[in-house]
C-alpha cells in the first residue's frame, strides 16, 4: 500500500485556492509557446492535452490559449494531420523520442522542424476553439478582436485537420475513425485494446528500448504498477516501428500495420468538435460550416450504430469486422456525439450513475472510472484500466450538459471539483482511496480545474 494519505486526511483547498494553484501549475509548465503535458514524465506538447490546456488557459488569457493551439497547428503535416507529440528541442527524457519516430526523414509530409511523432490523438481541438471564442466574448474589446483574428488565421489548418480525419481515417465512410495504435486513442492501455493487441507480435529480431516512463515516474515516487506493463510496452514500440516502416503513409499503414481499430470515443469527439467548429464558422463568417455539419452527422451516425439497447457504444476491429464490447468509459461516447433517442439516453445516464460506474458505493468521488469496477479487467491503480481521469470527467460533464442532462452534469462537476481540491493536479486518481496517481502536476488536470470553475 502507498503511504500517501487518503483524501480524508489530506488538506482541502477552497475553490479560489484551486483556481489560483491551477493557474500557477500551468504557468510553471509553460515553456513560452507551449505548455508541457507534465514536466518529468511528458516533457513535450501532446495534441489532446494541448486542447484541454488551451481551454484552461482561456480562463486566464485567451491570447495565451490561442498561442498553445498555434504551436500545435504549426507542427501540422502537409496531409492535414496534427501529430500527437510536438517535441521540445533539447529534451531527451522521453522515449520514443524524435530519432525513433524519424518522421521528417522518412515521410515527405512531415515537417523537419519541429520534430513530431507520427500518430494522431482524439480531435478535441474544435471544442477548445469554441470555448476560447466564448471566453473572448467576455474579454475587453482588444482581446476579443485579437482572438477573432487569430481564429480566422488558424481556420484553414483546423479545416485541413478535420478533412484529413474524414478522408484518410475513414476512407470507407463508416463514420468511425481508424487508429493504428492504442496511443492514438489517448486511452493507451485501456482494456478496449486487449483483444486487438493479441495480434500485435513484434518481430523476433526487434529489440525494445529503455522505458523512460518508469524512470520518470519512479523519480516522482510512483510505482510501475501505475503504468502499462512491459508486455504492452513492447507492442507499443513495435507498432511505432511498423508505422515508421510504412513511412506514416495512411494507405500503406492500412495494409501493413497489425493494429487497425475503429475508435468510437475519438469518433464521437470528432462529431462534437465538428459541430462546435461549425458554430464558429457561422459566427465568424468562415467557410466550411456545411462540410463540418456533414462530418458531425456522419460520425454521430457511425457512433450510434455501435450502441446497444442501453446506448452503450463499442469499438470495431477493422481487421476482422468484429465489434469489441468492453466495460470502459469509451462506451459513453454517445453522450459526447449526441443523437441518442431520449429513452436510450436516459438508460445510458442511468448506467453512468449506477454502482457499476460513478455510483460505486466504495468510490471516494462519484466520477467515471476509466474501466468499470465490475469488469474483470479493472485495476484501480493502473493507468487507463480503472483510475479516474479529470479530462475524462470534464468530457462527460460537457457531454451531459450538451445532451440536456443538467442535473447529472452538476453532480459530476461538484464531485470533480471535490477531487481536485487536494491541490495535487495528478494525472489520474485511485477511485476507492482518492489517492493521486501518475505524473504530477499534470497540465491538463490543472486546465480542466480552471474551466470547471469558470
Ligand atoms: C499518455 O500517453 C503517452 C503516449 O502518448 C505516454 O504514456 O507516454 C496518455 O494518457 C495520453 O492520453 C496523454 O495525452 C499523454 C500525455 O498526457 O500521456
Short mmCIF file of C-alpha atoms and ligand atoms in Angstrom, two decimals:
data_model
loop_
_atom_site.label_atom_id
_atom_site.label_comp_id
_atom_site.label_asym_id
_atom_site.label_seq_id
_atom_site.Cartn_x
_atom_site.Cartn_y
_atom_site.Cartn_z
CA UNK A 1 0.00 0.00 0.00
CA UNK A 2 1.15 3.51 -0.68
CA UNK A 3 1.96 5.83 2.19
CA UNK A 4 0.05 8.69 0.59
CA UNK A 5 -2.68 9.80 2.99
CA UNK A 6 -6.24 9.23 1.84
CA UNK A 7 -8.39 12.17 0.75
CA UNK A 8 -9.96 12.16 4.16
CA UNK A 9 -6.76 13.30 5.88
CA UNK A 10 -5.22 15.49 3.17
CA UNK A 11 -5.65 19.28 3.23
CA UNK A 12 -8.51 20.53 1.05
CA UNK A 13 -8.37 23.70 -0.98
CA UNK A 14 -11.19 26.18 -1.36
CA UNK A 15 -12.41 26.86 -4.89
CA UNK A 16 -10.48 30.11 -5.08
CA UNK A 17 -7.35 28.28 -3.97
CA UNK A 18 -7.93 25.56 -6.58
CA UNK A 19 -8.12 28.19 -9.31
CA UNK A 20 -5.05 30.04 -8.07
CA UNK A 21 -2.99 26.89 -7.78
CA UNK A 22 -4.16 25.55 -11.15
CA UNK A 23 -3.09 28.78 -12.86
CA UNK A 24 0.24 28.55 -11.03
CA UNK A 25 0.74 24.97 -12.29
CA UNK A 26 0.07 25.99 -15.89
CA UNK A 27 2.47 28.92 -15.55
CA UNK A 28 5.12 26.56 -14.17
CA UNK A 29 4.71 24.14 -17.07
CA UNK A 30 4.74 26.97 -19.63
CA UNK A 31 7.77 26.88 -21.94
CA UNK A 32 6.88 30.08 -23.80
CA UNK A 33 4.82 28.96 -26.77
CA UNK A 34 3.79 25.60 -25.41
CA UNK A 35 2.87 24.03 -22.11
CA UNK A 36 4.49 20.66 -21.41
CA UNK A 37 1.98 17.93 -20.54
CA UNK A 38 3.86 17.13 -17.30
CA UNK A 39 7.42 18.28 -16.57
CA UNK A 40 9.08 14.94 -15.76
CA UNK A 41 7.02 12.23 -17.42
CA UNK A 42 5.84 14.09 -20.54
CA UNK A 43 8.24 16.99 -21.17
CA UNK A 44 6.74 17.84 -24.60
CA UNK A 45 3.47 19.01 -26.12
CA UNK A 46 0.73 16.41 -26.58
CA UNK A 47 -2.08 17.06 -29.01
CA UNK A 48 -5.22 16.50 -26.99
CA UNK A 49 -3.55 17.71 -23.79
CA UNK A 50 -2.86 20.97 -25.66
CA UNK A 51 -6.56 21.34 -26.44
CA UNK A 52 -7.56 20.92 -22.79
CA UNK A 53 -4.70 23.18 -21.71
CA UNK A 54 -5.95 25.84 -24.14
CA UNK A 55 -9.44 25.60 -22.61
CA UNK A 56 -7.98 26.19 -19.15
CA UNK A 57 -5.67 28.98 -20.33
CA UNK A 58 -8.66 30.69 -21.95
CA UNK A 59 -9.87 31.41 -18.40
CA UNK A 60 -6.64 33.32 -17.75
CA UNK A 61 -5.77 34.75 -21.17
CA UNK A 62 -7.41 33.92 -24.49
CA UNK A 63 -4.23 35.15 -26.19
CA UNK A 64 -2.05 32.60 -24.41
CA UNK A 65 -4.67 29.90 -25.06
CA UNK A 66 -4.50 30.61 -28.78
CA UNK A 67 -0.70 30.51 -28.73
CA UNK A 68 -0.99 26.92 -27.50
CA UNK A 69 -3.13 25.91 -30.46
CA UNK A 70 -0.97 27.90 -32.88
CA UNK A 71 2.10 25.99 -31.71
CA UNK A 72 0.33 22.68 -32.16
CA UNK A 73 -1.08 23.57 -35.56
CA UNK A 74 2.34 24.93 -36.54
CA UNK A 75 3.53 21.32 -36.44
CA UNK A 76 0.73 20.10 -38.72
CA UNK A 77 1.73 17.74 -41.51
CA UNK A 78 1.13 18.51 -45.19
CA UNK A 79 -1.68 15.96 -45.17
CA UNK A 80 -3.51 17.97 -42.51
CA UNK A 81 -2.57 15.50 -39.78
CA UNK A 82 -1.98 17.08 -36.39
CA UNK A 83 0.71 14.99 -34.68
CA UNK A 84 0.18 13.56 -31.23
CA UNK A 85 3.52 14.86 -29.89
CA UNK A 86 5.37 18.06 -30.75
CA UNK A 87 8.84 17.64 -29.34
CA UNK A 88 10.54 20.42 -27.41
CA UNK A 89 14.13 20.82 -28.54
CA UNK A 90 16.96 19.57 -26.36
CA UNK A 91 14.70 17.50 -24.10
CA UNK A 92 15.81 13.86 -24.13
CA UNK A 93 13.91 12.41 -21.20
CA UNK A 94 11.07 10.80 -23.17
CA UNK A 95 11.02 7.65 -25.28
CA UNK A 96 10.23 7.13 -28.08
CA UNK A 97 11.97 10.43 -28.88
CA UNK A 98 12.29 12.16 -32.27
CA UNK A 99 15.05 9.90 -33.61
CA UNK A 100 12.90 6.78 -33.15
CA UNK A 101 9.94 8.30 -34.97
CA UNK A 102 12.20 9.75 -37.68
CA UNK A 103 9.13 11.34 -39.26
CA UNK A 104 10.92 14.21 -41.01
CA UNK A 105 13.36 11.70 -42.51
CA UNK A 106 11.02 9.00 -43.78
CA UNK A 107 7.88 10.95 -44.64
CA UNK A 108 7.82 13.92 -47.05
CA UNK A 109 4.56 15.16 -45.49
CA UNK A 110 6.08 15.63 -42.02
CA UNK A 111 7.74 18.90 -41.04
CA UNK A 112 11.51 18.78 -40.48
CA UNK A 113 11.11 21.17 -37.59
CA UNK A 114 9.65 20.93 -35.08
CA UNK A 115 10.16 17.20 -34.69
CA UNK A 116 6.88 15.35 -34.18
CA UNK A 117 5.51 11.87 -33.66
CA UNK A 118 3.65 10.15 -36.49
CA UNK A 119 0.34 9.44 -34.75
CA UNK A 120 -2.85 11.33 -34.00
CA UNK A 121 -4.86 11.80 -30.81
CA UNK A 122 -8.57 12.48 -30.18
CA UNK A 123 -9.60 15.59 -32.14
CA UNK A 124 -10.95 17.79 -29.35
CA UNK A 125 -9.33 20.96 -30.68
CA UNK A 126 -12.51 22.35 -32.17
CA UNK A 127 -14.11 22.20 -28.73
CA UNK A 128 -11.21 24.28 -27.40
CA UNK A 129 -11.57 26.86 -30.18
CA UNK A 130 -15.27 27.24 -29.40
CA UNK A 131 -14.54 27.74 -25.70
CA UNK A 132 -11.78 30.25 -26.37
CA UNK A 133 -14.17 32.25 -28.53
CA UNK A 134 -16.80 32.06 -25.78
CA UNK A 135 -14.27 33.29 -23.22
CA UNK A 136 -13.29 36.12 -25.60
CA UNK A 137 -16.91 37.32 -25.63
CA UNK A 138 -16.44 38.43 -22.04
CA UNK A 139 -12.97 39.93 -22.60
CA UNK A 140 -12.03 43.57 -23.32
CA UNK A 141 -12.59 44.67 -26.94
CA UNK A 142 -8.92 44.49 -27.94
CA UNK A 143 -8.54 40.94 -26.65
CA UNK A 144 -11.77 39.93 -28.36
CA UNK A 145 -10.59 41.38 -31.68
CA UNK A 146 -7.24 39.67 -31.38
CA UNK A 147 -8.88 36.31 -30.61
CA UNK A 148 -11.21 36.59 -33.58
CA UNK A 149 -8.37 37.45 -35.94
CA UNK A 150 -6.20 34.62 -34.73
CA UNK A 151 -9.02 32.08 -35.03
CA UNK A 152 -9.58 33.30 -38.59
CA UNK A 153 -5.87 32.86 -39.30
CA UNK A 154 -5.80 29.27 -37.98
CA UNK A 155 -9.06 28.31 -39.69
CA UNK A 156 -7.51 26.71 -42.84
CA UNK A 157 -5.42 24.48 -40.60
CA UNK A 158 -8.41 23.45 -38.49
CA UNK A 159 -10.39 22.60 -41.59
CA UNK A 160 -7.45 20.66 -43.04
CA UNK A 161 -7.24 18.64 -39.82
CA UNK A 162 -10.91 17.69 -39.96
CA UNK A 163 -10.63 16.91 -43.68
CA UNK A 164 -7.63 14.68 -43.04
CA UNK A 165 -9.58 12.74 -40.42
CA UNK A 166 -12.73 12.40 -42.51
CA UNK A 167 -10.90 11.41 -45.69
CA UNK A 168 -7.82 9.45 -44.64
CA UNK A 169 -9.01 8.00 -41.36
CA UNK A 170 -12.45 7.00 -42.63
CA UNK A 171 -11.99 6.25 -46.32
CA UNK A 172 -14.91 3.81 -46.26
CA UNK A 173 -17.19 6.46 -44.79
CA UNK A 174 -18.43 4.37 -41.86
CA UNK A 175 -18.49 7.42 -39.62
CA UNK A 176 -15.75 5.89 -37.43
CA UNK A 177 -12.12 6.97 -37.20
CA UNK A 178 -9.40 4.40 -37.79
CA UNK A 179 -6.49 4.25 -35.37
CA UNK A 180 -3.22 2.32 -35.81
CA UNK A 181 -2.01 2.46 -32.23
CA UNK A 182 -3.64 2.47 -28.78
CA UNK A 183 -1.75 5.73 -28.22
CA UNK A 184 -3.91 7.31 -30.90
CA UNK A 185 -6.98 6.75 -28.72
CA UNK A 186 -5.39 8.62 -25.80
CA UNK A 187 -6.59 5.71 -23.60
CA UNK A 188 -3.37 3.81 -24.20
CA UNK A 189 -3.68 0.56 -22.22
CA UNK A 190 -7.48 0.52 -21.90
CA UNK A 191 -9.00 -2.97 -21.92
CA UNK A 192 -10.62 -1.78 -25.16
CA UNK A 193 -7.41 -2.77 -26.88
CA UNK A 194 -6.58 -6.04 -25.08
CA UNK A 195 -8.07 -8.29 -27.78
CA UNK A 196 -6.62 -6.44 -30.79
CA UNK A 197 -3.20 -6.21 -29.13
CA UNK A 198 -3.06 -10.03 -29.15
CA UNK A 199 -2.42 -9.72 -32.90
CA UNK A 200 0.45 -7.30 -32.40
CA UNK A 201 3.51 -9.53 -32.32
CA UNK A 202 6.95 -7.89 -32.52
CA UNK A 203 9.38 -9.48 -34.98
CA UNK A 204 11.84 -11.80 -33.20
CA UNK A 205 14.78 -9.53 -34.03
CA UNK A 206 13.05 -6.43 -32.56
CA UNK A 207 14.99 -5.03 -29.61
CA UNK A 208 12.79 -2.99 -27.26
CA UNK A 209 14.33 0.20 -25.94
CA UNK A 210 14.63 1.51 -22.38
CA UNK A 211 11.37 2.56 -20.72
CA UNK A 212 11.96 6.18 -19.72
CA UNK A 213 8.42 6.44 -18.32
CA UNK A 214 9.14 4.10 -15.41
CA UNK A 215 12.27 6.01 -14.54
CA UNK A 216 10.43 9.38 -14.58
CA UNK A 217 7.51 8.06 -12.55
CA UNK A 218 9.88 6.41 -10.06
CA UNK A 219 11.55 9.80 -9.50
CA UNK A 220 8.11 11.17 -8.61
CA UNK A 221 7.59 8.36 -6.11
CA UNK A 222 5.16 6.45 -8.34
CA UNK A 223 5.21 2.71 -8.91
CA UNK A 224 5.46 0.71 -12.14
CA UNK A 225 2.05 -0.78 -11.31
CA UNK A 226 0.54 2.60 -12.25
CA UNK A 227 1.84 2.39 -15.84
CA UNK A 228 1.18 -0.03 -18.72
CA UNK A 229 3.00 -3.36 -18.36
CA UNK A 230 6.28 -4.24 -20.10
CA UNK A 231 4.47 -6.76 -22.29
CA UNK A 232 2.22 -3.97 -23.55
CA UNK A 233 5.07 -1.50 -23.98
CA UNK A 234 6.96 -3.80 -26.34
CA UNK A 235 3.86 -3.84 -28.53
CA UNK A 236 3.58 -0.04 -28.40
CA UNK A 237 7.18 0.22 -29.54
CA UNK A 238 6.70 -2.38 -32.25
CA UNK A 239 3.70 -0.52 -33.68
CA UNK A 240 5.81 2.63 -33.92
CA UNK A 241 8.35 0.56 -35.86
CA UNK A 242 5.63 -0.79 -38.18
CA UNK A 243 4.33 2.72 -38.81
CA UNK A 244 7.82 4.04 -39.48
CA UNK A 245 8.34 1.23 -41.99
CA UNK A 246 5.04 2.31 -43.61
CA UNK A 247 6.56 5.82 -43.79
CA UNK A 248 3.47 7.04 -41.95
CA UNK A 249 1.50 6.75 -45.15
CA UNK A 250 -2.16 6.06 -44.40
CA UNK A 251 -2.79 3.82 -47.40
CA UNK A 252 0.28 1.71 -46.61
CA UNK A 253 -0.47 1.62 -42.88
CA UNK A 254 -3.95 0.30 -43.59
CA UNK A 255 -2.42 -2.69 -45.34
CA UNK A 256 0.61 -3.37 -43.19
CA UNK A 257 0.14 -2.31 -39.57
CA UNK A 258 -1.05 -5.07 -37.24
CA UNK A 259 -3.48 -2.87 -35.26
CA UNK A 260 -6.40 -1.22 -37.06
CA UNK A 261 -9.35 -0.26 -34.90
CA UNK A 262 -12.37 1.98 -35.32
CA UNK A 263 -12.21 4.15 -32.19
CA UNK A 264 -15.71 5.02 -31.03
CA UNK A 265 -14.69 7.64 -28.46
CA UNK A 266 -12.48 9.61 -30.88
CA UNK A 267 -15.25 9.37 -33.46
CA UNK A 268 -17.76 10.87 -31.02
CA UNK A 269 -15.33 13.64 -30.17
CA UNK A 270 -14.80 14.28 -33.86
CA UNK A 271 -18.55 14.62 -34.37
CA UNK A 272 -18.81 17.01 -31.41
CA UNK A 273 -15.76 19.07 -32.40
CA UNK A 274 -17.02 19.35 -35.99
CA UNK A 275 -20.32 20.65 -34.69
CA UNK A 276 -18.58 23.16 -32.43
CA UNK A 277 -16.39 24.41 -35.27
CA UNK A 278 -19.44 24.79 -37.49
CA UNK A 279 -20.86 27.26 -34.96
CA UNK A 280 -17.55 29.15 -35.01
CA UNK A 281 -17.73 29.28 -38.83
CA UNK A 282 -21.25 30.67 -38.64
CA UNK A 283 -20.35 33.24 -36.05
CA UNK A 284 -17.21 34.50 -37.79
CA UNK A 285 -18.47 34.11 -41.35
CA UNK A 286 -15.84 31.46 -42.20
CA UNK A 287 -16.01 28.80 -44.90
CA UNK A 288 -16.74 25.12 -44.29
CA UNK A 289 -19.77 25.17 -41.96
CA UNK A 290 -21.75 22.78 -44.16
CA UNK A 291 -18.84 20.44 -44.59
CA UNK A 292 -18.35 20.35 -40.82
CA UNK A 293 -22.02 19.65 -40.19
CA UNK A 294 -21.70 16.82 -42.70
CA UNK A 295 -18.83 15.31 -40.69
CA UNK A 296 -20.79 15.73 -37.45
CA UNK A 297 -23.79 13.88 -38.92
CA UNK A 298 -21.75 11.10 -40.44
CA UNK A 299 -19.69 10.40 -37.33
CA UNK A 300 -22.64 10.71 -34.97
CA UNK A 301 -24.40 8.05 -37.03
CA UNK A 302 -21.28 5.90 -37.02
CA UNK A 303 -21.06 6.07 -33.22
CA UNK A 304 -24.76 5.35 -32.68
CA UNK A 305 -24.61 2.31 -34.97
CA UNK A 306 -22.28 0.64 -32.47
CA UNK A 307 -24.56 1.32 -29.47
CA UNK A 308 -26.51 -1.47 -27.74
CA UNK A 309 -30.05 -1.10 -26.39
CA UNK A 310 -28.77 0.84 -23.33
CA UNK A 311 -26.98 3.25 -25.64
CA UNK A 312 -23.56 1.86 -24.67
CA UNK A 313 -21.13 2.10 -27.61
CA UNK A 314 -18.31 -0.15 -28.82
CA UNK A 315 -15.15 -0.15 -30.93
CA UNK A 316 -14.77 -2.22 -34.09
CA UNK A 317 -11.77 -4.30 -35.12
CA UNK A 318 -11.38 -3.28 -38.75
CA UNK A 319 -9.14 -6.26 -39.47
CA UNK A 320 -11.87 -8.75 -38.59
CA UNK A 321 -15.05 -6.65 -38.60
CA UNK A 322 -15.65 -7.78 -35.00
CA UNK A 323 -17.43 -5.40 -32.62
CA UNK A 324 -15.39 -5.26 -29.41
CA UNK A 325 -17.61 -4.66 -26.38
CA UNK A 326 -15.70 -3.71 -23.23
CA UNK A 327 -16.75 -2.10 -19.97
CA UNK A 328 -14.72 1.05 -20.44
CA UNK A 329 -15.56 4.74 -20.31
CA UNK A 330 -15.49 4.85 -24.14
CA UNK A 331 -18.91 3.18 -24.05
CA UNK A 332 -20.40 6.53 -23.07
CA UNK A 333 -19.34 8.02 -26.41
CA UNK A 334 -22.98 8.72 -27.45
CA UNK A 335 -23.22 11.25 -24.61
CA UNK A 336 -20.49 13.17 -26.45
CA UNK A 337 -21.64 12.71 -30.04
CA UNK A 338 -25.28 13.35 -29.11
CA UNK A 339 -28.12 11.94 -31.17
CA UNK A 340 -29.40 9.15 -28.88
CA UNK A 341 -33.18 8.88 -28.65
CA UNK A 342 -34.46 10.06 -25.22
CA UNK A 343 -35.09 6.52 -23.88
CA UNK A 344 -31.65 5.24 -24.63
CA UNK A 345 -30.07 8.48 -23.45
CA UNK A 346 -31.83 8.09 -20.10
CA UNK A 347 -30.72 4.46 -19.93
CA UNK A 348 -27.13 5.47 -20.65
CA UNK A 349 -27.16 8.18 -17.98
CA UNK A 350 -28.59 5.67 -15.51
CA UNK A 351 -25.77 3.29 -16.38
CA UNK A 352 -23.27 6.09 -15.83
CA UNK A 353 -24.53 6.87 -12.32
CA UNK A 354 -25.06 3.20 -11.38
CA UNK A 355 -22.89 1.22 -8.96
CA UNK A 356 -21.03 -0.26 -11.96
CA UNK A 357 -19.68 3.20 -12.75
CA UNK A 358 -19.69 6.54 -10.89
CA UNK A 359 -22.11 5.36 -8.21
CA UNK A 360 -19.96 2.56 -6.81
CA UNK A 361 -20.53 2.77 -3.03
CA UNK A 362 -16.81 2.44 -2.31
CA UNK A 363 -15.68 5.32 -4.51
CA UNK A 364 -14.08 8.37 -2.88
CA UNK A 365 -15.63 10.58 -5.58
CA UNK A 366 -18.65 9.72 -7.74
CA UNK A 367 -16.79 10.14 -11.03
CA UNK A 368 -16.42 7.92 -14.09
CA UNK A 369 -13.65 5.34 -13.73
CA UNK A 370 -11.73 4.58 -16.94
CA UNK A 371 -12.88 0.95 -16.64
CA UNK A 372 -15.90 -0.31 -14.74
CA UNK A 373 -15.08 -1.82 -11.33
CA UNK A 374 -17.41 -4.69 -12.30
CA UNK A 375 -15.14 -5.63 -15.22
CA UNK A 376 -12.59 -8.43 -14.73
CA UNK A 377 -10.05 -6.12 -16.44
CA UNK A 378 -10.49 -3.38 -13.78
CA UNK A 379 -7.33 -2.31 -11.95
CA UNK A 380 -7.72 0.68 -9.59
CA UNK A 381 -4.15 1.95 -9.98
CA UNK A 382 -3.10 1.03 -13.49
CA UNK A 383 -3.42 3.92 -15.91
CA UNK A 384 -6.47 3.68 -18.20
CA UNK A 385 -7.57 0.36 -16.68
CA UNK A 386 -9.53 1.77 -13.73
CA UNK A 387 -8.38 5.13 -12.31
CA UNK A 388 -10.45 8.29 -12.72
CA UNK A 389 -9.02 10.86 -15.14
CA UNK A 390 -10.05 14.52 -14.73
CA UNK A 391 -10.19 15.29 -18.50
CA UNK A 392 -12.50 12.33 -18.96
CA UNK A 393 -14.73 13.62 -16.16
CA UNK A 394 -14.66 17.01 -17.92
CA UNK A 395 -15.70 15.50 -21.24
CA UNK A 396 -18.63 13.65 -19.72
CA UNK A 397 -19.77 16.72 -17.80
CA UNK A 398 -19.61 18.70 -21.03
CA UNK A 399 -21.42 15.96 -22.96
CA UNK A 400 -24.14 15.70 -20.31
CA UNK A 401 -24.67 19.46 -20.42
CA UNK A 402 -24.92 19.40 -24.21
CA UNK A 403 -27.38 16.49 -24.00
CA UNK A 404 -29.63 18.42 -21.60
CA UNK A 405 -28.75 16.20 -18.60
CA UNK A 406 -28.04 19.18 -16.35
CA UNK A 407 -28.68 17.52 -13.02
CA UNK A 408 -26.22 14.70 -13.59
CA UNK A 409 -23.73 17.14 -15.09
CA UNK A 410 -23.91 19.29 -11.98
CA UNK A 411 -23.41 16.33 -9.64
CA UNK A 412 -20.33 15.24 -11.60
CA UNK A 413 -18.96 18.78 -11.66
CA UNK A 414 -19.22 19.01 -7.86
CA UNK A 415 -17.54 15.62 -7.46
CA UNK A 416 -14.76 16.60 -9.90
CA UNK A 417 -14.03 19.83 -8.02
CA UNK A 418 -14.03 17.91 -4.77
CA UNK A 419 -11.43 15.54 -6.20
CA UNK A 420 -9.29 18.43 -7.43
CA UNK A 421 -9.42 20.13 -4.02
CA UNK A 422 -6.41 18.02 -2.99
CA UNK A 423 -4.38 20.58 -4.98
CA UNK A 424 -2.07 17.90 -6.44
CA UNK A 425 -3.39 18.06 -10.03
CA UNK A 426 -2.42 14.47 -10.58
CA UNK A 427 -2.62 12.66 -13.89
CA UNK A 428 -5.23 10.23 -12.51
CA UNK A 429 -6.83 9.15 -9.23
CA UNK A 430 -7.48 5.91 -7.37
CA UNK A 431 -11.28 5.56 -7.45
CA UNK A 432 -11.55 3.98 -4.00
CA UNK A 433 -8.99 5.90 -1.94
CA UNK A 434 -8.91 9.14 -3.92
CA UNK A 435 -5.13 8.84 -3.94
CA UNK A 436 -3.37 10.89 -6.65
CA UNK A 437 -1.55 8.66 -9.17
CA UNK A 438 0.83 9.02 -12.11
CA UNK A 439 2.52 12.28 -13.06
CA UNK A 440 2.08 15.49 -11.12
CA UNK A 441 1.45 18.25 -11.65
CA UNK A 442 -0.27 17.28 -14.91
CA UNK A 443 -1.15 20.31 -17.03
CA UNK A 444 -4.50 19.14 -18.39
CA UNK A 445 -5.71 18.37 -14.88
CA UNK A 446 -4.98 21.96 -13.83
CA UNK A 447 -6.61 23.18 -17.03
CA UNK A 448 -9.88 21.32 -16.53
CA UNK A 449 -10.00 22.61 -12.96
CA UNK A 450 -9.86 26.18 -14.27
CA UNK A 451 -12.56 25.52 -16.82
CA UNK A 452 -14.84 23.75 -14.33
CA UNK A 453 -14.56 26.72 -12.01
CA UNK A 454 -15.31 29.28 -14.71
C1 LIG B 1 -0.37 9.25 -22.14
O1 LIG B 1 0.21 8.77 -23.33
C2 LIG B 1 1.59 8.85 -23.65
C3 LIG B 1 1.77 8.36 -25.09
O2 LIG B 1 1.06 9.18 -25.95
C4 LIG B 1 2.50 8.03 -22.77
O3 LIG B 1 2.02 7.25 -21.94
O4 LIG B 1 3.71 8.18 -22.90
C5 LIG B 1 -1.91 9.18 -22.31
O5 LIG B 1 -2.56 9.33 -21.09
C6 LIG B 1 -2.36 10.22 -23.30
O6 LIG B 1 -3.75 10.23 -23.40
C7 LIG B 1 -1.84 11.61 -22.93
O7 LIG B 1 -2.17 12.51 -23.94
C8 LIG B 1 -0.33 11.61 -22.72
C9 LIG B 1 0.20 12.92 -22.16
O8 LIG B 1 -0.55 13.34 -21.05
O9 LIG B 1 0.05 10.57 -21.81
#
